[in-house]
Every structure is written in C-alpha cells, then in structure tokens.
Short mmCIF file of C-alpha atoms and ligand atoms in Angstrom, two decimals:
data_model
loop_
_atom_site.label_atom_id
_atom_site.label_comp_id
_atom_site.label_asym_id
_atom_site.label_seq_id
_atom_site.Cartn_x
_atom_site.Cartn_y
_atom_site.Cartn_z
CA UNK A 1 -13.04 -48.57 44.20
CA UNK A 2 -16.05 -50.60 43.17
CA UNK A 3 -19.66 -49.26 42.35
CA UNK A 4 -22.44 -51.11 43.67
CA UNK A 5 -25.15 -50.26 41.17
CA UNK A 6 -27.70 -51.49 43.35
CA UNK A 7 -29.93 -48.84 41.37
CA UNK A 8 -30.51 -50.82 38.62
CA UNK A 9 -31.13 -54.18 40.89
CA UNK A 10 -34.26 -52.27 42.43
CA UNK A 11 -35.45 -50.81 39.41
CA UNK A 12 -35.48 -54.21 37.84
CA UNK A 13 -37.07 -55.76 40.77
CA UNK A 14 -39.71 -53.01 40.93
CA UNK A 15 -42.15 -55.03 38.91
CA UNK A 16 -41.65 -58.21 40.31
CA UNK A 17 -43.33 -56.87 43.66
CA UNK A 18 -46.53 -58.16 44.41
CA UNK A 19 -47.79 -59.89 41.57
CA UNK A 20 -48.98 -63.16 42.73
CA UNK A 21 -51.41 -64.21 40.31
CA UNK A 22 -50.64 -66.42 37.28
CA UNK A 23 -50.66 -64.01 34.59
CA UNK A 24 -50.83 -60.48 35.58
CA UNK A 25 -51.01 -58.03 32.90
CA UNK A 26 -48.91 -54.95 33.00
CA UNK A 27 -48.63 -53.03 29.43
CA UNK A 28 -47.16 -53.25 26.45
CA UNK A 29 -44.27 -50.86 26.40
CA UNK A 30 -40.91 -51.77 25.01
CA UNK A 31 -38.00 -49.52 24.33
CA UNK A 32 -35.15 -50.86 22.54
CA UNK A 33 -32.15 -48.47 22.87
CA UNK A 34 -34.58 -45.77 23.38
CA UNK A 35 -36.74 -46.27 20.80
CA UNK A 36 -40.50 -47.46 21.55
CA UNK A 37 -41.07 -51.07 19.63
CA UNK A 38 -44.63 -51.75 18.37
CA UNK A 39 -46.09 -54.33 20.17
CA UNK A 40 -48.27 -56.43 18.13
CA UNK A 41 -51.91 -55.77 19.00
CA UNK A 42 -53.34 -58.11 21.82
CA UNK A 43 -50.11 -59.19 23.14
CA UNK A 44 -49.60 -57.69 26.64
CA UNK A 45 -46.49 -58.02 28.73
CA UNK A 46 -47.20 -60.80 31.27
CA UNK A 47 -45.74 -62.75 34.21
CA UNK A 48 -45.81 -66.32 33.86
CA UNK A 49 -44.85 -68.30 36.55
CA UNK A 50 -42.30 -65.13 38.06
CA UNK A 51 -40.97 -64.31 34.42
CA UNK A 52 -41.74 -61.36 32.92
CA UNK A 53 -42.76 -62.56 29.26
CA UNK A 54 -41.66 -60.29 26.23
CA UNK A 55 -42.69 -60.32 22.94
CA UNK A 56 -39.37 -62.29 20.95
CA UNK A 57 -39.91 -60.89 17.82
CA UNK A 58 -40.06 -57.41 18.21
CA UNK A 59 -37.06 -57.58 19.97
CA UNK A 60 -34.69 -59.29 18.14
CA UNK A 61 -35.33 -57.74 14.59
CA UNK A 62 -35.23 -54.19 16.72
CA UNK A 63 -31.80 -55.53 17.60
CA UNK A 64 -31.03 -56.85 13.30
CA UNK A 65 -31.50 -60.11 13.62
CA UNK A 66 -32.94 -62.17 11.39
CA UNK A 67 -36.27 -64.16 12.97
CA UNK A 68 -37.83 -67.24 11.45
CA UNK A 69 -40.98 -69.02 12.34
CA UNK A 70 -41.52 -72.98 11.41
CA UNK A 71 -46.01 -72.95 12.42
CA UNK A 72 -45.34 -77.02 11.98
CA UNK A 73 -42.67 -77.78 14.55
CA UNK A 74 -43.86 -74.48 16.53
CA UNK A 75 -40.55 -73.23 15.97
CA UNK A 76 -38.74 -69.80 16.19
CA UNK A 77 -35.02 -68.83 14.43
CA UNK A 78 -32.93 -65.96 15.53
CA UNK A 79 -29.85 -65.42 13.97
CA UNK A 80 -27.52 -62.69 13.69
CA UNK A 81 -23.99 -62.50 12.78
CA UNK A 82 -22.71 -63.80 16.27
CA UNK A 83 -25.43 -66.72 17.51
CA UNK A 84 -28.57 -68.91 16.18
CA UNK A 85 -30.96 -69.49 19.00
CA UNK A 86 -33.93 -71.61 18.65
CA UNK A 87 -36.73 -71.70 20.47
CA UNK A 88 -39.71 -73.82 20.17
CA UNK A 89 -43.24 -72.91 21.66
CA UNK A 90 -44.39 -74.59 25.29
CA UNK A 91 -40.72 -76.06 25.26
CA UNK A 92 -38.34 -75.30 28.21
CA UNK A 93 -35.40 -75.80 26.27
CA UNK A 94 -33.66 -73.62 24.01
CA UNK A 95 -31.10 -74.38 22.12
CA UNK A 96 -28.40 -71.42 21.96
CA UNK A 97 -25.09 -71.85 18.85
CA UNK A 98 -26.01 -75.81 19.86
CA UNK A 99 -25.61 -76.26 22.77
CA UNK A 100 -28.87 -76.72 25.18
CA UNK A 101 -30.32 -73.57 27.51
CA UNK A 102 -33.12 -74.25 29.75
CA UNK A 103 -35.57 -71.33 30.14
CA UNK A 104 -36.85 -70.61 33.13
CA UNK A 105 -40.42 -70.54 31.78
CA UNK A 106 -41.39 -71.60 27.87
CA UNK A 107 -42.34 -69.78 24.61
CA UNK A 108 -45.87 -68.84 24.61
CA UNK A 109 -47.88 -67.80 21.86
CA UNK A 110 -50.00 -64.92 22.09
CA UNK A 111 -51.93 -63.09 19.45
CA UNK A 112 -49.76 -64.85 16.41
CA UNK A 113 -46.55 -64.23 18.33
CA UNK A 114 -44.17 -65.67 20.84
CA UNK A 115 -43.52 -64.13 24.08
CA UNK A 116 -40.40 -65.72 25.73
CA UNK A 117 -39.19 -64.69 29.36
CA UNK A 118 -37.46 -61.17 29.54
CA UNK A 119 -34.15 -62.78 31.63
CA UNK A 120 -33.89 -65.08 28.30
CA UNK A 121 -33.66 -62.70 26.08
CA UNK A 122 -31.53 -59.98 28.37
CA UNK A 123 -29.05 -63.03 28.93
CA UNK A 124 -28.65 -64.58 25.29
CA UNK A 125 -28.76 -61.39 23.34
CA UNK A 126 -26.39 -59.64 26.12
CA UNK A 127 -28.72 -57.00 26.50
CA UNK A 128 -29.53 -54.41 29.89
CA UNK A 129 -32.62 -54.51 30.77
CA UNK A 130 -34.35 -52.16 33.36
CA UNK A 131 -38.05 -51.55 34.21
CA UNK A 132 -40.06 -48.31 35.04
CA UNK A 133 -42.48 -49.38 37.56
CA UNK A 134 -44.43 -45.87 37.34
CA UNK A 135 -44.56 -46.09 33.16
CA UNK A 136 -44.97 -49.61 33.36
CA UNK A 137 -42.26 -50.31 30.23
CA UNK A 138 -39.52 -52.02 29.85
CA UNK A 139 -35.95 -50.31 28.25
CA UNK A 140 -33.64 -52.57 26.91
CA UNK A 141 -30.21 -51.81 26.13
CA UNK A 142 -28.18 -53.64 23.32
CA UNK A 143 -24.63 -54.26 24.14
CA UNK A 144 -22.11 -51.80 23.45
CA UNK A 145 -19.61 -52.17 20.64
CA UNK A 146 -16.41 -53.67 21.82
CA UNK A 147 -14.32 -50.88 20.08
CA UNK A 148 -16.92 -48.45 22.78
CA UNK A 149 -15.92 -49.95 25.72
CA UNK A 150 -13.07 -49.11 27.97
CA UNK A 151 -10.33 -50.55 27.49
CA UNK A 152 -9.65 -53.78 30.01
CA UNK A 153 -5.90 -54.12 31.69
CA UNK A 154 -3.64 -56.40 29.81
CA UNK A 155 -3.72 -59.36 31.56
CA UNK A 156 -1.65 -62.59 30.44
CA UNK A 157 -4.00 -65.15 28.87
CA UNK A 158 -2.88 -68.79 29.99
CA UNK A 159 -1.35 -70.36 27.33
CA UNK A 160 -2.91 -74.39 26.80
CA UNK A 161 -2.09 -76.77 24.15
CA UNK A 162 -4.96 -78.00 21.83
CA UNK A 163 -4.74 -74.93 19.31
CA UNK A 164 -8.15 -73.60 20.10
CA UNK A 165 -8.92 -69.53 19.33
CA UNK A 166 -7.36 -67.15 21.22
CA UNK A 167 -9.54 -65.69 23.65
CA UNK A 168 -9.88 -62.28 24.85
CA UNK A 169 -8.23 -61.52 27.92
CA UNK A 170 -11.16 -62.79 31.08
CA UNK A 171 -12.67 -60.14 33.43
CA UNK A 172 -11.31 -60.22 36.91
CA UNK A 173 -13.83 -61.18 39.69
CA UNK A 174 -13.09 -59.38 42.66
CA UNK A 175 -15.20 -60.85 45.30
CA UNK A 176 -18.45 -63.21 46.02
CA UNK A 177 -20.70 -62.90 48.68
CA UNK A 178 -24.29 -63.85 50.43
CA UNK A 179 -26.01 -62.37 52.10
CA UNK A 180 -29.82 -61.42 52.99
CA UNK A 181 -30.98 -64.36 49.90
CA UNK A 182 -28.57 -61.98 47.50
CA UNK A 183 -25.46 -63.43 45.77
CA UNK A 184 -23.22 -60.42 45.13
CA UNK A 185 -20.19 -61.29 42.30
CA UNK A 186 -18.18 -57.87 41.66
CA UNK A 187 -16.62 -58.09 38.52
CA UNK A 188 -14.62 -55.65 36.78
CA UNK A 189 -15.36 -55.89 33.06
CA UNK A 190 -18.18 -57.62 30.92
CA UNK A 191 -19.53 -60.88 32.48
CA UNK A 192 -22.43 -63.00 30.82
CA UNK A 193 -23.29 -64.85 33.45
CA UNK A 194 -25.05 -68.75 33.09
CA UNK A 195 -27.10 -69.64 35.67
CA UNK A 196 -28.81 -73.52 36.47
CA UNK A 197 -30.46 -75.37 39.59
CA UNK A 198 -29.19 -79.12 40.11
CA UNK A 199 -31.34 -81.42 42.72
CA UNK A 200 -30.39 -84.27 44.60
CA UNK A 201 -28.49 -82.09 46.45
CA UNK A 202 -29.80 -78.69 45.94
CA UNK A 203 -27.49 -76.46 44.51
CA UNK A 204 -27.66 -73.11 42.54
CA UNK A 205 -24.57 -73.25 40.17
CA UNK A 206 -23.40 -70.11 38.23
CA UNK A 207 -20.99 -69.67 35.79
CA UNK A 208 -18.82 -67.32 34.71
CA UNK A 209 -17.33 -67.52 31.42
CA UNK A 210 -14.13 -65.45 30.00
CA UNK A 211 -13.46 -64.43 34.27
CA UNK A 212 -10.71 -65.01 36.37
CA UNK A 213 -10.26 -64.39 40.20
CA UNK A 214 -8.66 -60.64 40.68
CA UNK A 215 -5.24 -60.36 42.12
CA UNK A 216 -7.28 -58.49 44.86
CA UNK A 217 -9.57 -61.72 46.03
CA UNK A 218 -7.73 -63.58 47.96
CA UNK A 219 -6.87 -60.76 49.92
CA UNK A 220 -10.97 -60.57 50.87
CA UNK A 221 -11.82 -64.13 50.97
CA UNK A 222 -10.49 -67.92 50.83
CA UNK A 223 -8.95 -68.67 47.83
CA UNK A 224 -6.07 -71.72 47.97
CA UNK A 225 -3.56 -72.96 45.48
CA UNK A 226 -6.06 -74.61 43.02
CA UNK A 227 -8.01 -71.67 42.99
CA UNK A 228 -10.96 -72.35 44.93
CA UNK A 229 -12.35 -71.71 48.15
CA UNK A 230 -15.76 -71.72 50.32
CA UNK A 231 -17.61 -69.99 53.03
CA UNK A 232 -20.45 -71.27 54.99
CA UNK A 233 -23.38 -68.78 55.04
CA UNK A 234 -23.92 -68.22 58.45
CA UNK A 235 -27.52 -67.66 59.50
CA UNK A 236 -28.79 -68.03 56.08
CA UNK A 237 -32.00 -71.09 56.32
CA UNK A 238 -31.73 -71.16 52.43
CA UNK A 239 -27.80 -71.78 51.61
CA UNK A 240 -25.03 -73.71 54.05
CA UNK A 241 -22.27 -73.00 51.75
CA UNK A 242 -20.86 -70.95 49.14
CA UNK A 243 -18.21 -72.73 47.00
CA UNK A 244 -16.15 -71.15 44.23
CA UNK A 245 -13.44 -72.01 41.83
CA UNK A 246 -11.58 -71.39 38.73
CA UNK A 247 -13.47 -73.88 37.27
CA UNK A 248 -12.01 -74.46 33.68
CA UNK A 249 -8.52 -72.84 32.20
CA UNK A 250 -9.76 -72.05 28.72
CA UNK A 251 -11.66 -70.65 28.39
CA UNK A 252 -11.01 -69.26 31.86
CA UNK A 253 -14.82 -69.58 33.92
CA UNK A 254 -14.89 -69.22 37.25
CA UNK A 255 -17.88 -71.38 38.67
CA UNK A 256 -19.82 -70.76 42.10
CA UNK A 257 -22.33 -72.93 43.50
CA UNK A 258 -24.62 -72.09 46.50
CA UNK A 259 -25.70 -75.39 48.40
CA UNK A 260 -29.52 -75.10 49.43
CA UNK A 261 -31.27 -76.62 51.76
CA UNK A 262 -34.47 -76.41 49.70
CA UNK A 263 -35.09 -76.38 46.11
CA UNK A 264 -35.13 -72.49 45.20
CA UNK A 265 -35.75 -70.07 41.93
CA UNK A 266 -34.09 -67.01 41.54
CA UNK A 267 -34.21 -63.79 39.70
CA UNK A 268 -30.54 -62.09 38.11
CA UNK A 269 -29.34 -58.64 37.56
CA UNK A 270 -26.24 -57.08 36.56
CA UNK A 271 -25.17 -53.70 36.20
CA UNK A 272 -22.87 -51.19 34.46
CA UNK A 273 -20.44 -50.98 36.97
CA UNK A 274 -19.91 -54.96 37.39
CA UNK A 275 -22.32 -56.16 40.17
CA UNK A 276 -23.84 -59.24 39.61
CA UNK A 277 -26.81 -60.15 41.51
CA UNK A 278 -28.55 -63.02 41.97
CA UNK A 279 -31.93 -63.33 44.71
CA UNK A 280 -33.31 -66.06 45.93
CA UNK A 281 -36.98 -66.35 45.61
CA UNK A 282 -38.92 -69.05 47.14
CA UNK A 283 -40.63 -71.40 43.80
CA UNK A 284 -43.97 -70.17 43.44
CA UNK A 285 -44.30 -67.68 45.71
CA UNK A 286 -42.64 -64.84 43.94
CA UNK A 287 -39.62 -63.25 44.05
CA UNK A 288 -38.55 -61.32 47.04
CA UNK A 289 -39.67 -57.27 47.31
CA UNK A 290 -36.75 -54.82 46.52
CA UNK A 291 -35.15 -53.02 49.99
CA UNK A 292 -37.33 -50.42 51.13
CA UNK A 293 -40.01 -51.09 49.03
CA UNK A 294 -43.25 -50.04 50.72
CA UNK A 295 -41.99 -47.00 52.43
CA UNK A 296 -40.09 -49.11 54.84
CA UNK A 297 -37.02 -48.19 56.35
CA UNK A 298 -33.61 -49.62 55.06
CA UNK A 299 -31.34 -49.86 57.33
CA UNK A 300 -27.60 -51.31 56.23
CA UNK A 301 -26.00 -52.85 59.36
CA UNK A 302 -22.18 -53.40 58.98
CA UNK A 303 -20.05 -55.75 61.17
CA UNK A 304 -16.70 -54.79 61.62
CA UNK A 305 -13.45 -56.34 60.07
CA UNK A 306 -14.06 -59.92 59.39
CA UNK A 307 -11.48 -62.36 56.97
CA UNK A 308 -7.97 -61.85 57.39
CA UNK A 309 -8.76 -58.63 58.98
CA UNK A 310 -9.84 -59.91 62.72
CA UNK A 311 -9.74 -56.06 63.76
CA UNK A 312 -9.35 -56.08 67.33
CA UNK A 313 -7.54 -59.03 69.72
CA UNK A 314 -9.56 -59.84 73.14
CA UNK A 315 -7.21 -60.34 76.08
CA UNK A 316 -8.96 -64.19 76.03
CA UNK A 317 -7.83 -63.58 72.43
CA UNK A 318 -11.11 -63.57 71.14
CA UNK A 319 -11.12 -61.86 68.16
CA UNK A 320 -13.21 -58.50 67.37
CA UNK A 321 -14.64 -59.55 63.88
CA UNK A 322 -16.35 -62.38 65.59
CA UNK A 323 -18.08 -60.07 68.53
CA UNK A 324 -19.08 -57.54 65.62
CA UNK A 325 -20.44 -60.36 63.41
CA UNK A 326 -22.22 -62.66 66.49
CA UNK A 327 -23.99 -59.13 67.62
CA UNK A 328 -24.97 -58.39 63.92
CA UNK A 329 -26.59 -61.73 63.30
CA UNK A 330 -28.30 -61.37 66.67
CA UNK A 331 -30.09 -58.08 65.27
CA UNK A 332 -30.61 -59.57 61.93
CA UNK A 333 -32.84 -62.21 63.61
CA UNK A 334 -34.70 -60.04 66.22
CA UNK A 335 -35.59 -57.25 63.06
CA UNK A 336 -37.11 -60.36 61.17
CA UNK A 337 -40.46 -59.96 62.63
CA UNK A 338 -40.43 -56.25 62.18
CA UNK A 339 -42.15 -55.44 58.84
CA UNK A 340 -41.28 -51.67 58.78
CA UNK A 341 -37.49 -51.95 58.72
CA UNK A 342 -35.63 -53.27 55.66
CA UNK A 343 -32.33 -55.05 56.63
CA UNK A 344 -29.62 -54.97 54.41
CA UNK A 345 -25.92 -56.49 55.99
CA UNK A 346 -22.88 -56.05 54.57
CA UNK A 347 -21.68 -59.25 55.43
CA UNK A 348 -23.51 -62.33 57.03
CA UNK A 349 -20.41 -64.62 57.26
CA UNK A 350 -16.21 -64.25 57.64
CA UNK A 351 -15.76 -62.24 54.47
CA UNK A 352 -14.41 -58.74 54.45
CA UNK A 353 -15.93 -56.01 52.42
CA UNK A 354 -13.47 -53.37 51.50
CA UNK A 355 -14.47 -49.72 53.73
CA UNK A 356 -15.80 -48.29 50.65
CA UNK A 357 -17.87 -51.15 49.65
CA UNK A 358 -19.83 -51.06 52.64
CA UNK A 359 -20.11 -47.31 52.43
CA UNK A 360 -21.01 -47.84 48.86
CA UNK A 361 -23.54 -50.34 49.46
CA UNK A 362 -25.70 -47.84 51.93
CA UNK A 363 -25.33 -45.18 49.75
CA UNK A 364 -26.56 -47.21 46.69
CA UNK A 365 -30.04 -48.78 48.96
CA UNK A 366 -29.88 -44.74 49.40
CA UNK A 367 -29.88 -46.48 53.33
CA UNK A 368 -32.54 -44.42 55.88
CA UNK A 369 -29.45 -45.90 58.58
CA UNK A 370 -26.52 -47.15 58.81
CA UNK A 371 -24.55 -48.76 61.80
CA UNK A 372 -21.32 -50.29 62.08
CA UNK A 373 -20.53 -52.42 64.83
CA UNK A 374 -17.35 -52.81 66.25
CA UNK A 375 -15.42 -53.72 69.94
CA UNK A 376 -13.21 -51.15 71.21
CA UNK A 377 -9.21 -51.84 72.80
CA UNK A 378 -6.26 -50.02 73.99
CA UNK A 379 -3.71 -52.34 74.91
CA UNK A 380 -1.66 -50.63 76.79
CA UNK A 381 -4.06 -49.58 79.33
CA UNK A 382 -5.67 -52.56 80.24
CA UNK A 383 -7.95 -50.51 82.39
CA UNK A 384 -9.86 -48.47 79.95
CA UNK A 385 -13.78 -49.23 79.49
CA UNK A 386 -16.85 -48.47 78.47
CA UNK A 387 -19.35 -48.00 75.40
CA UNK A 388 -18.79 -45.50 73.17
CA UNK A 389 -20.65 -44.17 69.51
CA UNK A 390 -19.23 -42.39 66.90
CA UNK A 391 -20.67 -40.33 63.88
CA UNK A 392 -18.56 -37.91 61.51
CA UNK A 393 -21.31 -36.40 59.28
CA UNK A 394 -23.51 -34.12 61.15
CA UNK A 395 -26.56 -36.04 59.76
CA UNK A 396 -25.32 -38.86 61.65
CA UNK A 397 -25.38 -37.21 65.16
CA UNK A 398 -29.21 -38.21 66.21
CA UNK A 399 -29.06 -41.65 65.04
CA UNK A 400 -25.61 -41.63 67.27
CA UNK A 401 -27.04 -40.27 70.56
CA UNK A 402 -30.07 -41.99 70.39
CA UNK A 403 -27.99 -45.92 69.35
CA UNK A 404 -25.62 -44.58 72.39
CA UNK A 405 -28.56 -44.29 74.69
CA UNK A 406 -29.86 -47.77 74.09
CA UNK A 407 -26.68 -49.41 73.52
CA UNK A 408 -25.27 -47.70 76.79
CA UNK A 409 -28.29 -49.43 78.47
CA UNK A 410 -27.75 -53.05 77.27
CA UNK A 411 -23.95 -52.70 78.27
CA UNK A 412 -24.30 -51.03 81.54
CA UNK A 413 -20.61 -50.17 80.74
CA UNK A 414 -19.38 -46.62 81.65
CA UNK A 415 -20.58 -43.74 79.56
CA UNK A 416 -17.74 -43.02 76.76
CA UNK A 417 -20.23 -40.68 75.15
CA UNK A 418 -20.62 -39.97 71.48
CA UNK A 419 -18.07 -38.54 69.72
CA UNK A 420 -17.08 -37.86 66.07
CA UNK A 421 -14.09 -39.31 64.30
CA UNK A 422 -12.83 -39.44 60.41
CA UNK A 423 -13.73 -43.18 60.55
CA UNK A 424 -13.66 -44.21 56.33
CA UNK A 425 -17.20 -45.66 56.40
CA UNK A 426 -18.98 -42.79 58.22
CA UNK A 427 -17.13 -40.09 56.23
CA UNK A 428 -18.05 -41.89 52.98
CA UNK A 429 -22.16 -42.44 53.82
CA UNK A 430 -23.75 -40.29 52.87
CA UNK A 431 -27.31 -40.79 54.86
CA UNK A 432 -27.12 -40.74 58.44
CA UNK A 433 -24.28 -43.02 59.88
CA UNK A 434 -23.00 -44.13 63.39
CA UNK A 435 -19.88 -46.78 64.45
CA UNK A 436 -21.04 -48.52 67.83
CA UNK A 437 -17.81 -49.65 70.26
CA UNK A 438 -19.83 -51.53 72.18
CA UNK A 439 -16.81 -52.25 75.01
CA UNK A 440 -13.44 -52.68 75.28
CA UNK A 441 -11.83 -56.55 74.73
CA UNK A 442 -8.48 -55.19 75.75
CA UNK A 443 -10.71 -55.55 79.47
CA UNK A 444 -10.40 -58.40 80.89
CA UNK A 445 -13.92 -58.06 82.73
CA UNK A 446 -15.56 -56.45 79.87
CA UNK A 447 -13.84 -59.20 76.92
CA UNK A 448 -15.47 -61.80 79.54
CA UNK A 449 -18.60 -60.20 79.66
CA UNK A 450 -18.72 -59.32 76.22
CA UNK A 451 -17.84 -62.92 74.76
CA UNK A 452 -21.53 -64.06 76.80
CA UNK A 453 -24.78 -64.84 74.36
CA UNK A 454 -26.77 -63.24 77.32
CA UNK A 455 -24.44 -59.84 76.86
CA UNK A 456 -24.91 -59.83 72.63
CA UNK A 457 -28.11 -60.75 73.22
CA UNK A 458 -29.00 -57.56 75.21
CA UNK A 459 -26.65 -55.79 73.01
CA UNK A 460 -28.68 -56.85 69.76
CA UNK A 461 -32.02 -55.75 71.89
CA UNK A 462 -30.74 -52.40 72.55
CA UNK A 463 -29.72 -51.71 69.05
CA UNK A 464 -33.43 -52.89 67.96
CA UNK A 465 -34.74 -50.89 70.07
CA UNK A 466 -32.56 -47.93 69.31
CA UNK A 467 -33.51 -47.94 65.53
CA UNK A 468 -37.10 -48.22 66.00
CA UNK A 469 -37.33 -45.44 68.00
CA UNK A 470 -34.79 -43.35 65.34
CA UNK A 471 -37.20 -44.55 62.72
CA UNK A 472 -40.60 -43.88 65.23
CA UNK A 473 -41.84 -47.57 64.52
ZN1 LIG B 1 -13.23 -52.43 64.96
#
C-alpha cells in the first residue's frame, strides 16, 4: 500500500498562497537539518517571480560544501564531493557536473550575497524542503545516507553494451496521474526528478532518472510492449494528454510529458513516502492555493472502477466506470463556481486508483467529505431498481442520508434507502464517507435512463446540492 504524503505538498504550498506582488518579504528563517542558519543581515527570504528565493550560501556550506565567489564574472562555485554547480548572478542558466540547468528564476544578489530559488537548491542538492506558514521558516532536510535508507528490492539491472558504470538498481514507478492541475507520479524509492517546459507545442516534460515502470503499472494504466503509454485528460482546459515512457535503458529514466494547451509554470513537491507532485500554476499569476486553504471545505469525490476494471456491465453494455466517471466530471464542473468547497478527484480520466489510494488520498487532504460514485446491478434479476447510499463508519451516516435524499430526488428511482456495508474505501476513510449507487444498469429502463446527459446531469445537481447543504454553504 502506497502513502500519499499529501502533508508535506500543503505545507510546502502554504506560502505560496496569496502573494501576488513582485517581491514579498516573508523572514529570514532557515533550518538546515534542524539547526537555525544565520542569515546574513539585510537579506530577507523573497518571492521573485513565484520562487521562493534562499540565501545559496548559507545553505550549501551548512550542507559542507565548498562555495566560491568570482565578483568579475558574477560567479558562484559549489562543490562537494558528489557535484560542481555554477551559478552566475541575473543568469537563468546553471550549469550542474556540466551539463546545462535552467532555473526557474536567476541568482540575485542581495546584501553581498546570492539568493537563488528554493526548488533549485531542494532539487540539485537532493534536499526536503518544507515550510511553516505560521513561523514563517523554511526546514530543509539533507538527504539521507544511502547506508540509512531501506533497503530497495533486488531488481535485475538491464545489462547494455558500451561498458559504462554500473548503476544502482532504478526505483519502480507505480502509477501517473492528472488530475485537478496536479501530476501525481508514485514512486517507490528515491526519485530526483528533472523538470522543463518546451513551446511550439506546449508541453511540460519530466524526467525521471534511475526509475523504471513497477511490475504493478500496467495493471492500473496503459502501458504496451515498448513501454509507453498515454491518457487523454479528460475535462482538464490546461493538458489534452498525458504521455509516458521508458524513455532511455541506461540509465533507466522514465520520461512523461503533459501536452498543454497554453504555455504554463509549475511548482514540484515530493515526499517521504514517494509522491511526486507537480501543479500547474498559470505564468504570472501565482501558483494555485493548497486544498482547503481558507477554511473551505475539501471534499474528495471518487468515481468508481475505471481502466481495466469497468466495474459493472449495462444490459446496453455500457460500462459502469464510464457512468461513475461522466457523473463525476459533471459535479466537478457545476462545484467550479462554488468558492467554499475544495474539489479534490481521485481520478479525472480512465485510470484506476487502487481502493486504498483513494481512501488514502482523503485521508491525507484530511477530506471534510468524501463520495464515491458508483452504478448498481444484479444480473440475475433483471428487475431490481432503485437508488441506494451506503456508509460503514458511523461518521459517515449524515453525509449518507442527506446525499440519499438529494440523489433519490434527481433519480426519481425507488427508495433503496441507506444502508451500511464493509465497502474497502468507506471502511478505510477516516472522515465522513458515503458510496452513491445511483441505479441499477442491470435495468433495462433504468441503464437507458441512466446512459442520458439530461439524467447525469440532474444526478450531478443533486449531489451539488446535497454537499452544500452537508457543508451549510
Ligand atoms: Zn461500482
């Protein structure tokens, strides 16, 4: 079972949140490891154009490595025993062991010292970085010895001619999705993600070196023979598709590339437990809020199934995982214009969460809500019908009977009532949790009705409506 350690995602957004202005100052706290680094007088910790800039200095001698300053060429060494990075001051590109790494914004200098964008620095020197909004500091992590570290399955490394170092063996990726602006990589083991924008198409393309696809992916998503697949990202304005493949042998990187439909920046986290995340922000307008910041709601919506896993067959033979997923999408777009909920799905397009991811997902956003939605059948009784609602945990029940009121509304199917069942994603929520069966598709007149825009469309309405009045918006 995967963690989602969405924690550390929202914590590291927490200071991105409304800070519009060029330059806004915040303080000057830096922990390294624990330990408070001295600041250099007069140097604050700013945001320049969405990048949270860091003094470089203080940093990487806290960390034992070696920094050198040429005042001429405006130029500043790090080395330590495993990389030289160079940096030079007002100049987007860095260049990292000699190869080339563009930085999101450029070395400034400030009170006799550079200040270079946090992500740099959390990305190149492999360090975890996290932000208390309330302190206003900054706690960076240096990575942990590999001798400290658990120890990885064996896995076969491909064998390829050419001579070149042996490499340790890759981390597994388990799964990639979008959705809600987010691209979620799970990843079991250490991943030092490299992320770039290309124009002319847009495209967000990130690598992943040392990782190969888990034996377990495949079974969640597309993945053919040559090791690559793609999803389109239903009801997403920002990205059409999601492509992925292994996309060099050694060393072993997996590459994934999100094709835009408008030029976008982005902001990346990664946690402890795997999770890579990267958001979508709009250039120069910020990055986006973390869920449920603001005291609004956040409420994780789940469609059934989806993937290989088409949960139930209509007797059209319409499948379930489409129903769940049209319905979803439907809600996702009326809750846009409602500024008090936070909406959070566990899939947008025909991927397939494991049970426990999505339960782990809610549980991470520490969700106010969540509701799966599936479509009922019994196939041998062709005649049964009606809406039912389901909740296991008893704080579940009055999110349950009030969805069941509104949902039995919009169906106008008979009244199945609620019930409570061992179902694997209400038993593992742990904030209040319901599982919708909207109707049955083993009905003839209810898999006719229910395949009908007008039907999900009343269906999505009565599940708005059912939350606000849960939540009292
Ligand atoms: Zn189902």
């Amino acid at each position: 079972m995967k963690k989602y350690g969405f924690l550390l995602l929202l914590a590291l957004m927490l200071w991105l949140v409304p800070m519009h202005g060029q330059a806004a100052a915040a303080s000057n706290a830096v922990y390294l490891d624990g330990k408070a680094l001295s600041v250099p007088a007069g140097v604050k910790i700013e945001l320049v154009q969405n990048n949270v800039m860091i003094p470089l200095r203080v940093v990487a001698e806290g960390l034992g490595s070696t920094v050198g300053w040429d005042q001429k060429s405006g130029t500043v060494t790090i080395q330590n025993d495993a990389s030289t990075i160079e940096l030079v001051v007002n100049n987007n590109n860095a260049v990292v062991n000699g190869s080339k790494v563009k930085l999101a914004a450029p070395p400034l200098l400030r009170g006799g010292t550079s200040v270079v964008p946090l992500r740099f620095v959390s990305e190149q020197m492999g360090l975890k970085v996290s932000w208390d909004n309330k302190a206003k500091s900054a706690y960076l992590t240096s990575p942990v010895p590999a001798e400290d570290q658990a120890p990885q399955p064996a896995q076969p490394t491909p064998v390829t001619g050419g001579g070149s170092a042996p490499s340790a063996a890759p981390a597994t990726v388990n799964s990639i999705s979008f959705a809600d602006g987010r691209l979620l990589i799970a990843a079991s083991g250490a991943v030092n993600p490299s992320i770039s924008t290309l124009t002319g198409p847009d495209r967000l393309v990130v690598d992943l070196p040392n990782t190969a696809f888990s034996s377990q992916f495949g079974l969640g998503q597309p993945l053919d023979q040559k090791q690559s697949g793609q999803q389109d990202a239903i009801g997403s304005a920002d990205v059409s598709r999601i492509r992925y493949s292994l996309f060099n042998n050694n060393p072993s990187t997996i590459r994934v590339v999100l094709d835009l439909n408008a030029p976008k920046s982005y902001t990346l986290s990664q946690d402890s437990s795997g999770l890579i995340t990267v958001t979508l922000t709009d250039p120069g307008t910020g990055p986006t809020p973390p869920v449920g910041a603001g005291g609004k709601k956040v409420l994780v919506l789940d469609a059934g199934h989806g993937f290989k896993d088409v949960g139930t067959t209509g007797i059209l033979g319409n499948h379930e995982k489409d129903f769940n997923l049209s319905v979803t999408l439907k809600v996702a777009d009326l809750l846009k214009s409602e500024t008090g909920i936070d909406l959070v799905l566990t899939r947008s397009d025909d991927t397939y969460p494991t049970l426990a991811q999505r339960a782990q997902l809610a549980n991470d956003l520490h969700a106010d809500a969540f509701i799966s939605i599936h479509a009922n059948s019994v196939l041998d009784k062709p005649d049964a019908s009606g809406t039912e609602t389901y909740y296991y945990n008893s704080n579940g029940k009055e999110l349950a009977t009030i969805m069941h009121k509104h949902l039995l509304q919009a169906t106008g199917f008979k009244d199945r009532k609620v019930k409570t069942e061992r179902y694997q994603v209400l038993r593992q929520s742990n904030g209040p949790a319901t599982l919708l069966e909207v109707g049955f598709l083993s009905n003839l007149q209810e898999d006719m009705i229910m395949l009908t825009d007008d039907f999900q469309q009343r269906v999505a309405q009565g599940i708005v409506d059912g939350i606000k009045e849960y939540f009292k918006l």
